[in-house]
Short mmCIF file of the C-alpha atoms (twelve columns), coordinates in Angstrom:
data_MODEL
# 
_entry.id   MODEL 
# 
loop_
_atom_site.group_PDB 
_atom_site.id 
_atom_site.type_symbol 
_atom_site.label_atom_id 
_atom_site.label_alt_id 
_atom_site.label_comp_id 
_atom_site.label_asym_id 
_atom_site.label_seq_id 
_atom_site.Cartn_x 
_atom_site.Cartn_y 
_atom_site.Cartn_z 
_atom_site.pdbx_PDB_model_num 
ATOM 1   C CA . MET A 1   10.777  20.916 3.568   1 
ATOM 2   C CA . ASP A 2   10.877  24.180 5.218   1 
ATOM 3   C CA . GLY A 3   8.181   22.776 8.305   1 
ATOM 4   C CA . LEU A 4   5.406   25.309 7.150   1 
ATOM 5   C CA . HIS A 5   2.581   22.247 6.651   1 
ATOM 6   C CA . SER A 6   3.673   20.677 9.808   1 
ATOM 7   C CA . GLN A 7   3.586   24.085 12.055  1 
ATOM 8   C CA . ALA A 8   0.107   25.227 10.120  1 
ATOM 9   C CA . GLY A 9   -1.655  21.785 11.333  1 
ATOM 10  C CA . SER A 10  -1.676  19.246 8.457   1 
ATOM 11  C CA . LYS A 11  -2.416  15.957 9.263   1 
ATOM 12  C CA . LYS A 12  -1.673  14.319 6.069   1 
ATOM 13  C CA . LEU A 13  1.516   15.059 5.290   1 
ATOM 14  C CA . THR A 14  4.509   13.408 3.585   1 
ATOM 15  C CA . GLU A 15  7.897   15.481 3.616   1 
ATOM 16  C CA . ILE A 16  8.376   13.772 0.335   1 
ATOM 17  C CA . HIS A 17  11.929  15.775 0.074   1 
ATOM 18  C CA . GLY A 18  12.269  15.863 3.436   1 
ATOM 19  C CA . ASN A 19  12.298  18.246 6.277   1 
ATOM 20  C CA . ILE A 20  15.464  20.864 7.429   1 
ATOM 21  C CA . PHE A 21  14.410  20.943 10.870  1 
ATOM 22  C CA . ILE A 22  15.455  17.143 11.035  1 
ATOM 23  C CA . ASN A 23  19.318  16.124 11.239  1 
ATOM 24  C CA . ARG A 24  19.694  12.239 9.638   1 
ATOM 25  C CA . CYS A 25  22.646  10.352 10.047  1 
ATOM 26  C CA . ILE A 26  25.154  9.629  6.904   1 
ATOM 27  C CA . SER A 27  25.817  6.257  8.420   1 
ATOM 28  C CA . CYS A 28  23.170  5.245  10.388  1 
ATOM 29  C CA . GLY A 29  20.550  7.103  8.837   1 
ATOM 30  C CA . GLN A 30  19.215  7.703  12.463  1 
ATOM 31  C CA . GLU A 31  16.786  10.985 12.660  1 
ATOM 32  C CA . SER A 32  16.951  13.641 15.387  1 
ATOM 33  C CA . LYS A 33  14.708  16.586 16.563  1 
ATOM 34  C CA . GLU A 34  17.331  18.044 17.941  1 
ATOM 35  C CA . MET A 35  18.471  22.055 16.767  1 
ATOM 36  C CA . ILE A 36  22.182  22.144 16.155  1 
ATOM 37  C CA . SER A 37  23.432  25.718 18.137  1 
ATOM 38  C CA . LYS A 38  27.260  26.118 16.537  1 
ATOM 39  C CA . ASN A 39  27.222  27.748 20.293  1 
ATOM 40  C CA . THR A 40  26.846  24.361 21.490  1 
ATOM 41  C CA . THR A 41  27.080  22.018 19.624  1 
ATOM 42  C CA . PRO A 42  30.740  21.077 18.310  1 
ATOM 43  C CA . LEU A 43  30.626  21.165 14.559  1 
ATOM 44  C CA . PRO A 44  30.211  19.279 11.953  1 
ATOM 45  C CA . PRO A 45  27.482  17.399 14.562  1 
ATOM 46  C CA . GLN A 46  27.349  13.551 15.496  1 
ATOM 47  C CA . CYS A 47  25.327  11.278 15.944  1 
ATOM 48  C CA . GLN A 48  24.648  10.095 19.304  1 
ATOM 49  C CA . ASN A 49  24.015  6.247  18.383  1 
ATOM 50  C CA . CYS A 50  26.983  6.295  16.344  1 
ATOM 51  C CA . ASN A 51  29.627  9.010  16.047  1 
ATOM 52  C CA . SER A 52  29.095  9.509  12.543  1 
ATOM 53  C CA . PHE A 53  28.300  13.117 11.318  1 
ATOM 54  C CA . LEU A 54  24.502  14.269 10.853  1 
ATOM 55  C CA . ARG A 55  23.340  15.879 7.728   1 
ATOM 56  C CA . PRO A 56  19.988  17.983 7.293   1 
ATOM 57  C CA . GLY A 57  17.052  15.492 6.506   1 
ATOM 58  C CA . VAL A 58  16.431  16.789 3.170   1 
ATOM 59  C CA . VAL A 59  16.954  15.245 -0.313  1 
ATOM 60  C CA . TRP A 60  19.490  16.824 -2.414  1 
ATOM 61  C CA . PHE A 61  19.248  17.301 -5.903  1 
ATOM 62  C CA . GLY A 62  20.696  14.105 -7.160  1 
ATOM 63  C CA . GLU A 63  20.033  11.670 -4.540  1 
ATOM 64  C CA . SER A 64  16.668  9.231  -4.364  1 
ATOM 65  C CA . TYR A 65  13.329  9.811  -2.492  1 
ATOM 66  C CA . ASP A 66  12.397  7.369  0.411   1 
ATOM 67  C CA . ASP A 67  10.821  4.419  -0.949  1 
ATOM 68  C CA . PHE A 68  8.472   4.884  2.125   1 
ATOM 69  C CA . LYS A 69  7.426   8.320  1.327   1 
ATOM 70  C CA . LEU A 70  7.170   8.583  -2.446  1 
ATOM 71  C CA . ASN A 71  4.721   5.280  -2.360  1 
ATOM 72  C CA . LEU A 72  2.374   6.691  0.160   1 
ATOM 73  C CA . SER A 73  2.903   9.918  -2.070  1 
ATOM 74  C CA . ILE A 74  1.420   7.771  -4.788  1 
ATOM 75  C CA . GLN A 75  -1.348  6.747  -3.356  1 
ATOM 76  C CA . ARG A 76  -2.490  9.580  -2.087  1 
ATOM 77  C CA . MET A 77  -2.288  11.456 -5.012  1 
ATOM 78  C CA . LYS A 78  -4.585  8.498  -6.992  1 
ATOM 79  C CA . HIS A 79  -7.046  9.302  -4.438  1 
ATOM 80  C CA . THR A 80  -6.868  13.000 -4.083  1 
ATOM 81  C CA . ASP A 81  -10.055 15.220 -5.480  1 
ATOM 82  C CA . LEU A 82  -8.506  18.407 -5.994  1 
ATOM 83  C CA . LEU A 83  -4.807  19.251 -6.252  1 
ATOM 84  C CA . LEU A 84  -3.073  23.019 -5.722  1 
ATOM 85  C CA . VAL A 85  -0.093  23.473 -7.427  1 
ATOM 86  C CA . LEU A 86  1.657   26.420 -5.480  1 
ATOM 87  C CA . GLY A 87  4.775   28.497 -6.071  1 
ATOM 88  C CA . THR A 88  6.908   26.142 -8.443  1 
ATOM 89  C CA . SER A 89  8.143   26.359 -11.671 1 
ATOM 90  C CA . GLY A 90  7.302   22.575 -12.483 1 
ATOM 91  C CA . SER A 91  11.319  21.804 -13.093 1 
ATOM 92  C CA . VAL A 92  11.415  19.130 -10.696 1 
ATOM 93  C CA . SER A 93  10.430  16.076 -12.111 1 
ATOM 94  C CA . MET A 94  8.996   14.459 -8.928  1 
ATOM 95  C CA . PRO A 95  6.201   16.675 -7.834  1 
ATOM 96  C CA . VAL A 96  5.516   17.234 -11.559 1 
ATOM 97  C CA . TYR A 97  4.956   13.474 -11.563 1 
ATOM 98  C CA . LEU A 98  2.733   13.152 -8.618  1 
ATOM 99  C CA . ALA A 99  0.342   15.861 -10.329 1 
ATOM 100 C CA . GLN A 100 -0.029  14.299 -13.130 1 
ATOM 101 C CA . ILE A 101 -0.819  10.612 -10.898 1 
ATOM 102 C CA . ALA A 102 -3.489  13.266 -9.664  1 
ATOM 103 C CA . LYS A 103 -4.499  14.399 -12.514 1 
ATOM 104 C CA . ASP A 104 -4.393  11.552 -14.000 1 
ATOM 105 C CA . SER A 105 -6.598  9.791  -11.320 1 
ATOM 106 C CA . GLY A 106 -9.392  12.390 -12.009 1 
ATOM 107 C CA . ALA A 107 -8.378  15.213 -9.681  1 
ATOM 108 C CA . LEU A 108 -9.157  19.108 -10.564 1 
ATOM 109 C CA . LEU A 109 -5.296  20.715 -10.885 1 
ATOM 110 C CA . ILE A 110 -5.682  24.260 -9.830  1 
ATOM 111 C CA . GLU A 111 -2.196  26.547 -10.339 1 
ATOM 112 C CA . ILE A 112 -1.188  29.649 -8.503  1 
ATOM 113 C CA . ASN A 113 1.846   30.981 -9.704  1 
ATOM 114 C CA . PRO A 114 3.132   34.672 -10.793 1 
ATOM 115 C CA . GLU A 115 3.763   32.741 -14.238 1 
ATOM 116 C CA . ARG A 116 2.920   30.545 -16.074 1 
ATOM 117 C CA . SER A 117 5.095   27.293 -15.538 1 
ATOM 118 C CA . SER A 118 6.324   23.730 -17.367 1 
ATOM 119 C CA . PHE A 119 3.466   22.519 -15.631 1 
ATOM 120 C CA . SER A 120 0.709   24.515 -16.466 1 
ATOM 121 C CA . SER A 121 -0.146  23.449 -19.495 1 
ATOM 122 C CA . SER A 122 -1.530  20.298 -17.778 1 
ATOM 123 C CA . VAL A 123 -3.651  21.834 -15.169 1 
ATOM 124 C CA . ASP A 124 -7.634  22.905 -15.255 1 
ATOM 125 C CA . LEU A 125 -7.219  25.969 -14.059 1 
ATOM 126 C CA . PHE A 126 -4.289  28.507 -13.463 1 
ATOM 127 C CA . LEU A 127 -4.778  31.125 -11.753 1 
ATOM 128 C CA . GLN A 128 -1.674  34.396 -12.195 1 
ATOM 129 C CA . GLY A 129 -0.481  36.236 -8.980  1 
ATOM 130 C CA . LYS A 130 1.201   35.268 -6.079  1 
ATOM 131 C CA . THR A 131 0.577   32.313 -3.828  1 
ATOM 132 C CA . GLY A 132 -0.088  34.151 -0.648  1 
ATOM 133 C CA . GLU A 133 -2.392  36.770 -2.434  1 
ATOM 134 C CA . VAL A 134 -4.510  34.751 -4.626  1 
ATOM 135 C CA . LEU A 135 -5.150  31.852 -2.792  1 
ATOM 136 C CA . PRO A 136 -6.928  33.833 0.040   1 
ATOM 137 C CA . GLU A 137 -9.238  35.057 -2.279  1 
ATOM 138 C CA . LEU A 138 -9.884  31.754 -3.606  1 
ATOM 139 C CA . ILE A 139 -10.528 29.986 -0.675  1 
ATOM 140 C CA . ARG A 140 -13.170 33.130 0.244   1 
ATOM 141 C CA . GLU A 141 -14.651 32.306 -3.212  1 
ATOM 142 C CA . ILE A 142 -15.058 28.887 -2.511  1 
ATOM 143 C CA . LEU A 143 -16.802 28.936 0.999   1 
ATOM 144 C CA . ASP A 144 -18.927 31.843 0.021   1 
ATOM 145 C CA . ASN A 145 -20.499 29.934 -3.053  1 
ATOM 146 C CA . PRO A 146 -19.960 26.210 -1.800  1 
ATOM 147 C CA . SER A 147 -22.419 24.688 -4.577  1 
# 
């Protein structure tokens, strides 16, 4: 949602909750990456295709997921070997559902969180702490012990 995975260079990325830096027309659905500036853009911003209003290209609570992105995510979860669950409360049902699909398909699940979440009982390994501190240690350990 925040674009950080894309900025980090992730190649197979499905932003199931959308991207705050993409605008979507409420009428025709056209998406735009054009930056909206309150100094140069009339507010609310308008679609260049149909002149309707633009909104952030994210899924708000209560909205449906994009079918294509959801199905792609499900397929990817069925074929993953390792899933890292990072910094989440586990209270949003779709990510928990996708993680459960990965687990049911044989993936190893590792959760890194400051506190146990509602999903912690389903993971293979729970590492307590801040993601920014624990994840580099985990990666270092894996690289130092490749077998």
